[in-house]
């Protein structure tokens, strides 16, 4: 073990209960699956969700097929963009609460119209980015503690792991370990 994240447990035991990985739970919800009825587990081989067989090792881990480096994979949206949208909306709502006399002032009408336009533009941009998408929220700023090494880069935001579990299962692009004998035959063959 070199500390590089290559696989994740699809289930975790906690106080006599078993919980699915958050990405697996999301897949159950997306596909409207009741895991107690529609999930088949073949320990050490695979879990079957509908007709999708997800390979697992003897400990129930999924070998991750990383989509790419952080900057090159998935779409990223800064929290500051969402915060700016919230600020515009709050300012607009505050301006709408002004009295009719206050709203009669021409410059206030211009500010209100400008805020409305900014809100519409920002909302349209955000809607385009997230409508009908799966959004995963987490820490990604440099200097935060939630980074981990992966095979493709030494400092990957750990929140991206959830996206990669989802991507691996939804795309059906699974990695499997090759038997040691086959590995040796390839290397020394």
JSON list of C-alpha atoms in Angstrom, two decimals:
[
{"chain": "A", "resi": 1, "resn": "UNK", "atom": "CA", "xyz": [0.00, 0.00, 0.00]},
{"chain": "A", "resi": 2, "resn": "UNK", "atom": "CA", "xyz": [1.36, 3.38, -1.05]},
{"chain": "A", "resi": 3, "resn": "UNK", "atom": "CA", "xyz": [-1.55, 5.50, 0.24]},
{"chain": "A", "resi": 4, "resn": "UNK", "atom": "CA", "xyz": [-2.98, 5.99, -3.24]},
{"chain": "A", "resi": 5, "resn": "UNK", "atom": "CA", "xyz": [-6.76, 5.66, -3.43]},
{"chain": "A", "resi": 6, "resn": "UNK", "atom": "CA", "xyz": [-7.60, 2.95, -5.95]},
{"chain": "A", "resi": 7, "resn": "UNK", "atom": "CA", "xyz": [-10.70, 1.31, -4.53]},
{"chain": "A", "resi": 8, "resn": "UNK", "atom": "CA", "xyz": [-13.61, 2.12, -2.21]},
{"chain": "A", "resi": 9, "resn": "UNK", "atom": "CA", "xyz": [-15.93, -0.01, -0.11]},
{"chain": "A", "resi": 10, "resn": "UNK", "atom": "CA", "xyz": [-19.45, -0.09, -1.53]},
{"chain": "A", "resi": 11, "resn": "UNK", "atom": "CA", "xyz": [-20.86, -0.91, 1.91]},
{"chain": "A", "resi": 12, "resn": "UNK", "atom": "CA", "xyz": [-19.85, 0.05, 5.42]},
{"chain": "A", "resi": 13, "resn": "UNK", "atom": "CA", "xyz": [-20.88, -1.65, 8.65]},
{"chain": "A", "resi": 14, "resn": "UNK", "atom": "CA", "xyz": [-21.73, 0.66, 11.56]},
{"chain": "A", "resi": 15, "resn": "UNK", "atom": "CA", "xyz": [-23.37, -0.44, 14.83]},
{"chain": "A", "resi": 16, "resn": "UNK", "atom": "CA", "xyz": [-24.86, -3.66, 13.44]},
{"chain": "A", "resi": 17, "resn": "UNK", "atom": "CA", "xyz": [-26.20, -1.90, 10.33]},
{"chain": "A", "resi": 18, "resn": "UNK", "atom": "CA", "xyz": [-24.86, -1.93, 6.80]},
{"chain": "A", "resi": 19, "resn": "UNK", "atom": "CA", "xyz": [-24.89, 1.30, 4.79]},
{"chain": "A", "resi": 20, "resn": "UNK", "atom": "CA", "xyz": [-24.17, 1.73, 1.07]},
{"chain": "A", "resi": 21, "resn": "UNK", "atom": "CA", "xyz": [-21.54, 4.15, -0.19]},
{"chain": "A", "resi": 22, "resn": "UNK", "atom": "CA", "xyz": [-23.19, 7.54, -0.77]},
{"chain": "A", "resi": 23, "resn": "UNK", "atom": "CA", "xyz": [-22.75, 7.19, -4.55]},
{"chain": "A", "resi": 24, "resn": "UNK", "atom": "CA", "xyz": [-24.33, 3.73, -4.51]},
{"chain": "A", "resi": 25, "resn": "UNK", "atom": "CA", "xyz": [-27.23, 5.10, -2.45]},
{"chain": "A", "resi": 26, "resn": "UNK", "atom": "CA", "xyz": [-27.70, 7.78, -5.09]},
{"chain": "A", "resi": 27, "resn": "UNK", "atom": "CA", "xyz": [-27.80, 5.13, -7.82]},
{"chain": "A", "resi": 28, "resn": "UNK", "atom": "CA", "xyz": [-30.53, 3.29, -5.89]},
{"chain": "A", "resi": 29, "resn": "UNK", "atom": "CA", "xyz": [-32.49, 6.55, -5.80]},
{"chain": "A", "resi": 30, "resn": "UNK", "atom": "CA", "xyz": [-31.82, 7.41, -9.47]},
{"chain": "A", "resi": 31, "resn": "UNK", "atom": "CA", "xyz": [-32.93, 4.00, -10.64]},
{"chain": "A", "resi": 32, "resn": "UNK", "atom": "CA", "xyz": [-35.78, 3.86, -8.09]},
{"chain": "A", "resi": 33, "resn": "UNK", "atom": "CA", "xyz": [-34.44, 0.66, -6.56]},
{"chain": "A", "resi": 34, "resn": "UNK", "atom": "CA", "xyz": [-35.26, -0.80, -3.19]},
{"chain": "A", "resi": 35, "resn": "UNK", "atom": "CA", "xyz": [-31.93, -2.45, -2.34]},
{"chain": "A", "resi": 36, "resn": "UNK", "atom": "CA", "xyz": [-33.62, -4.82, 0.11]},
{"chain": "A", "resi": 37, "resn": "UNK", "atom": "CA", "xyz": [-35.55, -6.32, -2.82]},
{"chain": "A", "resi": 38, "resn": "UNK", "atom": "CA", "xyz": [-33.56, -5.64, -5.99]},
{"chain": "A", "resi": 39, "resn": "UNK", "atom": "CA", "xyz": [-29.90, -5.86, -4.98]},
{"chain": "A", "resi": 40, "resn": "UNK", "atom": "CA", "xyz": [-28.08, -9.14, -5.39]},
{"chain": "A", "resi": 41, "resn": "UNK", "atom": "CA", "xyz": [-24.70, -9.63, -3.76]},
{"chain": "A", "resi": 42, "resn": "UNK", "atom": "CA", "xyz": [-22.25, -12.33, -4.76]},
{"chain": "A", "resi": 43, "resn": "UNK", "atom": "CA", "xyz": [-19.49, -11.80, -2.14]},
{"chain": "A", "resi": 44, "resn": "UNK", "atom": "CA", "xyz": [-16.03, -11.44, -3.61]},
{"chain": "A", "resi": 45, "resn": "UNK", "atom": "CA", "xyz": [-17.36, -11.33, -7.17]},
{"chain": "A", "resi": 46, "resn": "UNK", "atom": "CA", "xyz": [-20.03, -8.68, -7.82]},
{"chain": "A", "resi": 47, "resn": "UNK", "atom": "CA", "xyz": [-23.15, -6.86, -6.75]},
{"chain": "A", "resi": 48, "resn": "UNK", "atom": "CA", "xyz": [-25.98, -6.80, -9.23]},
{"chain": "A", "resi": 49, "resn": "UNK", "atom": "CA", "xyz": [-28.21, -3.76, -9.54]},
{"chain": "A", "resi": 50, "resn": "UNK", "atom": "CA", "xyz": [-30.91, -4.58, -12.05]},
{"chain": "A", "resi": 51, "resn": "UNK", "atom": "CA", "xyz": [-28.82, -5.99, -14.90]},
{"chain": "A", "resi": 52, "resn": "UNK", "atom": "CA", "xyz": [-25.62, -4.12, -14.02]},
{"chain": "A", "resi": 53, "resn": "UNK", "atom": "CA", "xyz": [-22.96, -6.29, -12.43]},
{"chain": "A", "resi": 54, "resn": "UNK", "atom": "CA", "xyz": [-20.52, -4.23, -10.39]},
{"chain": "A", "resi": 55, "resn": "UNK", "atom": "CA", "xyz": [-17.33, -6.19, -9.69]},
{"chain": "A", "resi": 56, "resn": "UNK", "atom": "CA", "xyz": [-16.15, -6.22, -6.07]},
{"chain": "A", "resi": 57, "resn": "UNK", "atom": "CA", "xyz": [-13.25, -7.86, -4.30]},
{"chain": "A", "resi": 58, "resn": "UNK", "atom": "CA", "xyz": [-13.46, -10.21, -1.32]},
{"chain": "A", "resi": 59, "resn": "UNK", "atom": "CA", "xyz": [-13.86, -7.18, 1.00]},
{"chain": "A", "resi": 60, "resn": "UNK", "atom": "CA", "xyz": [-16.65, -5.58, -1.04]},
{"chain": "A", "resi": 61, "resn": "UNK", "atom": "CA", "xyz": [-14.44, -2.90, -2.63]},
{"chain": "A", "resi": 62, "resn": "UNK", "atom": "CA", "xyz": [-14.95, -1.43, -6.09]},
{"chain": "A", "resi": 63, "resn": "UNK", "atom": "CA", "xyz": [-11.78, -0.80, -8.09]},
{"chain": "A", "resi": 64, "resn": "UNK", "atom": "CA", "xyz": [-12.22, 2.77, -9.37]},
{"chain": "A", "resi": 65, "resn": "UNK", "atom": "CA", "xyz": [-11.92, 3.68, -13.01]},
{"chain": "A", "resi": 66, "resn": "UNK", "atom": "CA", "xyz": [-10.85, 7.31, -12.56]},
{"chain": "A", "resi": 67, "resn": "UNK", "atom": "CA", "xyz": [-12.41, 9.61, -15.17]},
{"chain": "A", "resi": 68, "resn": "UNK", "atom": "CA", "xyz": [-9.29, 11.78, -15.27]},
{"chain": "A", "resi": 69, "resn": "UNK", "atom": "CA", "xyz": [-7.39, 14.43, -13.38]},
{"chain": "A", "resi": 70, "resn": "UNK", "atom": "CA", "xyz": [-9.53, 16.80, -11.29]},
{"chain": "A", "resi": 71, "resn": "UNK", "atom": "CA", "xyz": [-9.26, 19.76, -13.66]},
{"chain": "A", "resi": 72, "resn": "UNK", "atom": "CA", "xyz": [-10.04, 17.60, -16.71]},
{"chain": "A", "resi": 73, "resn": "UNK", "atom": "CA", "xyz": [-12.97, 15.54, -15.44]},
{"chain": "A", "resi": 74, "resn": "UNK", "atom": "CA", "xyz": [-16.54, 16.45, -14.67]},
{"chain": "A", "resi": 75, "resn": "UNK", "atom": "CA", "xyz": [-17.90, 19.97, -14.54]},
{"chain": "A", "resi": 76, "resn": "UNK", "atom": "CA", "xyz": [-16.98, 22.17, -11.59]},
{"chain": "A", "resi": 77, "resn": "UNK", "atom": "CA", "xyz": [-18.97, 25.05, -10.19]},
{"chain": "A", "resi": 78, "resn": "UNK", "atom": "CA", "xyz": [-17.54, 27.35, -7.58]},
{"chain": "A", "resi": 79, "resn": "UNK", "atom": "CA", "xyz": [-19.51, 27.98, -4.42]},
{"chain": "A", "resi": 80, "resn": "UNK", "atom": "CA", "xyz": [-18.73, 31.67, -4.94]},
{"chain": "A", "resi": 81, "resn": "UNK", "atom": "CA", "xyz": [-20.84, 31.64, -8.15]},
{"chain": "A", "resi": 82, "resn": "UNK", "atom": "CA", "xyz": [-23.81, 30.28, -6.24]},
{"chain": "A", "resi": 83, "resn": "UNK", "atom": "CA", "xyz": [-23.17, 32.77, -3.43]},
{"chain": "A", "resi": 84, "resn": "UNK", "atom": "CA", "xyz": [-23.15, 35.69, -5.92]},
{"chain": "A", "resi": 85, "resn": "UNK", "atom": "CA", "xyz": [-26.51, 34.54, -7.24]},
{"chain": "A", "resi": 86, "resn": "UNK", "atom": "CA", "xyz": [-27.87, 34.41, -3.70]},
{"chain": "A", "resi": 87, "resn": "UNK", "atom": "CA", "xyz": [-26.56, 37.96, -3.02]},
{"chain": "A", "resi": 88, "resn": "UNK", "atom": "CA", "xyz": [-28.22, 39.34, -6.16]},
{"chain": "A", "resi": 89, "resn": "UNK", "atom": "CA", "xyz": [-31.48, 37.64, -5.20]},
{"chain": "A", "resi": 90, "resn": "UNK", "atom": "CA", "xyz": [-31.29, 38.97, -1.65]},
{"chain": "A", "resi": 91, "resn": "UNK", "atom": "CA", "xyz": [-30.60, 42.51, -2.86]},
{"chain": "A", "resi": 92, "resn": "UNK", "atom": "CA", "xyz": [-33.48, 42.29, -5.31]},
{"chain": "A", "resi": 93, "resn": "UNK", "atom": "CA", "xyz": [-35.86, 41.02, -2.64]},
{"chain": "A", "resi": 94, "resn": "UNK", "atom": "CA", "xyz": [-34.74, 43.85, -0.34]},
{"chain": "A", "resi": 95, "resn": "UNK", "atom": "CA", "xyz": [-35.34, 46.40, -3.07]},
{"chain": "A", "resi": 96, "resn": "UNK", "atom": "CA", "xyz": [-38.79, 44.97, -3.80]},
{"chain": "A", "resi": 97, "resn": "UNK", "atom": "CA", "xyz": [-39.78, 45.61, -0.17]},
{"chain": "A", "resi": 98, "resn": "UNK", "atom": "CA", "xyz": [-39.17, 49.35, -0.53]},
{"chain": "A", "resi": 99, "resn": "UNK", "atom": "CA", "xyz": [-42.14, 51.66, -0.27]},
{"chain": "A", "resi": 100, "resn": "UNK", "atom": "CA", "xyz": [-43.87, 53.04, -3.37]},
{"chain": "A", "resi": 101, "resn": "UNK", "atom": "CA", "xyz": [-42.43, 56.50, -2.65]},
{"chain": "A", "resi": 102, "resn": "UNK", "atom": "CA", "xyz": [-38.91, 55.09, -2.52]},
{"chain": "A", "resi": 103, "resn": "UNK", "atom": "CA", "xyz": [-39.46, 53.19, -5.76]},
{"chain": "A", "resi": 104, "resn": "UNK", "atom": "CA", "xyz": [-40.51, 56.39, -7.54]},
{"chain": "A", "resi": 105, "resn": "UNK", "atom": "CA", "xyz": [-36.97, 57.63, -7.53]},
{"chain": "A", "resi": 106, "resn": "UNK", "atom": "CA", "xyz": [-35.55, 57.04, -11.03]},
{"chain": "A", "resi": 107, "resn": "UNK", "atom": "CA", "xyz": [-32.15, 55.77, -9.91]},
{"chain": "A", "resi": 108, "resn": "UNK", "atom": "CA", "xyz": [-33.79, 53.18, -7.65]},
{"chain": "A", "resi": 109, "resn": "UNK", "atom": "CA", "xyz": [-35.90, 51.95, -10.56]},
{"chain": "A", "resi": 110, "resn": "UNK", "atom": "CA", "xyz": [-32.72, 51.57, -12.62]},
{"chain": "A", "resi": 111, "resn": "UNK", "atom": "CA", "xyz": [-31.02, 49.64, -9.80]},
{"chain": "A", "resi": 112, "resn": "UNK", "atom": "CA", "xyz": [-34.05, 47.38, -9.46]},
{"chain": "A", "resi": 113, "resn": "UNK", "atom": "CA", "xyz": [-34.15, 46.73, -13.21]},
{"chain": "A", "resi": 114, "resn": "UNK", "atom": "CA", "xyz": [-30.40, 46.05, -13.21]},
{"chain": "A", "resi": 115, "resn": "UNK", "atom": "CA", "xyz": [-30.70, 43.63, -10.27]},
{"chain": "A", "resi": 116, "resn": "UNK", "atom": "CA", "xyz": [-33.56, 41.81, -12.02]},
{"chain": "A", "resi": 117, "resn": "UNK", "atom": "CA", "xyz": [-31.49, 41.48, -15.19]},
{"chain": "A", "resi": 118, "resn": "UNK", "atom": "CA", "xyz": [-28.44, 40.20, -13.24]},
{"chain": "A", "resi": 119, "resn": "UNK", "atom": "CA", "xyz": [-30.61, 37.70, -11.39]},
{"chain": "A", "resi": 120, "resn": "UNK", "atom": "CA", "xyz": [-32.19, 36.41, -14.61]},
{"chain": "A", "resi": 121, "resn": "UNK", "atom": "CA", "xyz": [-28.80, 36.06, -16.31]},
{"chain": "A", "resi": 122, "resn": "UNK", "atom": "CA", "xyz": [-27.15, 34.36, -13.33]},
{"chain": "A", "resi": 123, "resn": "UNK", "atom": "CA", "xyz": [-30.13, 32.04, -12.83]},
{"chain": "A", "resi": 124, "resn": "UNK", "atom": "CA", "xyz": [-30.12, 31.08, -16.52]},
{"chain": "A", "resi": 125, "resn": "UNK", "atom": "CA", "xyz": [-26.37, 30.36, -16.40]},
{"chain": "A", "resi": 126, "resn": "UNK", "atom": "CA", "xyz": [-26.66, 28.28, -13.24]},
{"chain": "A", "resi": 127, "resn": "UNK", "atom": "CA", "xyz": [-29.72, 26.43, -14.55]},
{"chain": "A", "resi": 128, "resn": "UNK", "atom": "CA", "xyz": [-27.84, 25.53, -17.73]},
{"chain": "A", "resi": 129, "resn": "UNK", "atom": "CA", "xyz": [-24.99, 24.14, -15.64]},
{"chain": "A", "resi": 130, "resn": "UNK", "atom": "CA", "xyz": [-27.00, 22.02, -13.18]},
{"chain": "A", "resi": 131, "resn": "UNK", "atom": "CA", "xyz": [-30.41, 21.22, -14.71]},
{"chain": "A", "resi": 132, "resn": "UNK", "atom": "CA", "xyz": [-30.89, 17.44, -14.92]},
{"chain": "A", "resi": 133, "resn": "UNK", "atom": "CA", "xyz": [-27.39, 16.87, -13.53]},
{"chain": "A", "resi": 134, "resn": "UNK", "atom": "CA", "xyz": [-26.11, 15.12, -10.45]},
{"chain": "A", "resi": 135, "resn": "UNK", "atom": "CA", "xyz": [-24.51, 17.70, -8.17]},
{"chain": "A", "resi": 136, "resn": "UNK", "atom": "CA", "xyz": [-22.00, 16.70, -5.53]},
{"chain": "A", "resi": 137, "resn": "UNK", "atom": "CA", "xyz": [-20.99, 19.37, -3.04]},
{"chain": "A", "resi": 138, "resn": "UNK", "atom": "CA", "xyz": [-17.71, 19.31, -1.17]},
{"chain": "A", "resi": 139, "resn": "UNK", "atom": "CA", "xyz": [-14.38, 20.94, -0.37]},
{"chain": "A", "resi": 140, "resn": "UNK", "atom": "CA", "xyz": [-12.03, 21.52, -3.29]},
{"chain": "A", "resi": 141, "resn": "UNK", "atom": "CA", "xyz": [-10.11, 24.67, -2.35]},
{"chain": "A", "resi": 142, "resn": "UNK", "atom": "CA", "xyz": [-6.33, 24.39, -2.07]},
{"chain": "A", "resi": 143, "resn": "UNK", "atom": "CA", "xyz": [-5.24, 24.24, 1.54]},
{"chain": "A", "resi": 144, "resn": "UNK", "atom": "CA", "xyz": [-8.24, 22.24, 2.73]},
{"chain": "A", "resi": 145, "resn": "UNK", "atom": "CA", "xyz": [-7.51, 18.90, 4.32]},
{"chain": "A", "resi": 146, "resn": "UNK", "atom": "CA", "xyz": [-9.78, 16.86, 2.06]},
{"chain": "A", "resi": 147, "resn": "UNK", "atom": "CA", "xyz": [-7.26, 15.86, -0.61]},
{"chain": "A", "resi": 148, "resn": "UNK", "atom": "CA", "xyz": [-6.01, 12.39, -1.37]},
{"chain": "A", "resi": 149, "resn": "UNK", "atom": "CA", "xyz": [-3.55, 10.87, -3.86]},
{"chain": "A", "resi": 150, "resn": "UNK", "atom": "CA", "xyz": [-5.03, 8.87, -6.75]},
{"chain": "A", "resi": 151, "resn": "UNK", "atom": "CA", "xyz": [-3.22, 7.06, -9.57]},
{"chain": "A", "resi": 152, "resn": "UNK", "atom": "CA", "xyz": [-3.55, 10.11, -11.85]},
{"chain": "A", "resi": 153, "resn": "UNK", "atom": "CA", "xyz": [-2.45, 12.89, -9.49]},
{"chain": "A", "resi": 154, "resn": "UNK", "atom": "CA", "xyz": [-1.03, 13.33, -5.99]},
{"chain": "A", "resi": 155, "resn": "UNK", "atom": "CA", "xyz": [-3.61, 15.81, -4.68]},
{"chain": "A", "resi": 156, "resn": "UNK", "atom": "CA", "xyz": [-7.15, 14.94, -5.77]},
{"chain": "A", "resi": 157, "resn": "UNK", "atom": "CA", "xyz": [-10.13, 16.50, -3.92]},
{"chain": "A", "resi": 158, "resn": "UNK", "atom": "CA", "xyz": [-11.68, 13.57, -2.05]},
{"chain": "A", "resi": 159, "resn": "UNK", "atom": "CA", "xyz": [-15.21, 14.71, -2.97]},
{"chain": "A", "resi": 160, "resn": "UNK", "atom": "CA", "xyz": [-14.33, 13.68, -6.52]},
{"chain": "A", "resi": 161, "resn": "UNK", "atom": "CA", "xyz": [-14.20, 10.08, -5.34]},
{"chain": "A", "resi": 162, "resn": "UNK", "atom": "CA", "xyz": [-18.00, 10.03, -5.09]},
{"chain": "A", "resi": 163, "resn": "UNK", "atom": "CA", "xyz": [-18.29, 11.33, -8.66]},
{"chain": "A", "resi": 164, "resn": "UNK", "atom": "CA", "xyz": [-15.90, 8.62, -9.85]},
{"chain": "A", "resi": 165, "resn": "UNK", "atom": "CA", "xyz": [-17.83, 5.85, -8.09]},
{"chain": "A", "resi": 166, "resn": "UNK", "atom": "CA", "xyz": [-21.00, 7.13, -9.78]},
{"chain": "A", "resi": 167, "resn": "UNK", "atom": "CA", "xyz": [-19.28, 7.48, -13.14]},
{"chain": "A", "resi": 168, "resn": "UNK", "atom": "CA", "xyz": [-17.72, 4.02, -12.96]},
{"chain": "A", "resi": 169, "resn": "UNK", "atom": "CA", "xyz": [-21.08, 2.36, -12.23]},
{"chain": "A", "resi": 170, "resn": "UNK", "atom": "CA", "xyz": [-23.31, 4.52, -14.47]},
{"chain": "A", "resi": 171, "resn": "UNK", "atom": "CA", "xyz": [-20.93, 4.19, -17.44]},
{"chain": "A", "resi": 172, "resn": "UNK", "atom": "CA", "xyz": [-20.35, 0.48, -16.74]},
{"chain": "A", "resi": 173, "resn": "UNK", "atom": "CA", "xyz": [-16.61, 0.93, -17.28]},
{"chain": "A", "resi": 174, "resn": "UNK", "atom": "CA", "xyz": [-15.28, -1.42, -14.63]},
{"chain": "A", "resi": 175, "resn": "UNK", "atom": "CA", "xyz": [-11.71, -2.34, -13.85]},
{"chain": "A", "resi": 176, "resn": "UNK", "atom": "CA", "xyz": [-10.87, -5.83, -12.67]},
{"chain": "A", "resi": 177, "resn": "UNK", "atom": "CA", "xyz": [-7.70, -7.17, -11.15]},
{"chain": "A", "resi": 178, "resn": "UNK", "atom": "CA", "xyz": [-5.97, -9.77, -13.25]},
{"chain": "A", "resi": 179, "resn": "UNK", "atom": "CA", "xyz": [-5.10, -13.05, -11.59]},
{"chain": "A", "resi": 180, "resn": "UNK", "atom": "CA", "xyz": [-1.51, -13.15, -10.26]},
{"chain": "A", "resi": 181, "resn": "UNK", "atom": "CA", "xyz": [-0.63, -16.09, -12.55]},
{"chain": "A", "resi": 182, "resn": "UNK", "atom": "CA", "xyz": [-1.74, -14.16, -15.63]},
{"chain": "A", "resi": 183, "resn": "UNK", "atom": "CA", "xyz": [0.17, -11.08, -14.43]},
{"chain": "A", "resi": 184, "resn": "UNK", "atom": "CA", "xyz": [3.34, -13.16, -14.02]},
{"chain": "A", "resi": 185, "resn": "UNK", "atom": "CA", "xyz": [2.85, -14.75, -17.45]},
{"chain": "A", "resi": 186, "resn": "UNK", "atom": "CA", "xyz": [2.54, -11.28, -19.02]},
{"chain": "A", "resi": 187, "resn": "UNK", "atom": "CA", "xyz": [5.58, -9.91, -17.21]},
{"chain": "A", "resi": 188, "resn": "UNK", "atom": "CA", "xyz": [7.85, -12.94, -17.70]},
{"chain": "A", "resi": 189, "resn": "UNK", "atom": "CA", "xyz": [6.17, -14.53, -20.71]}
]
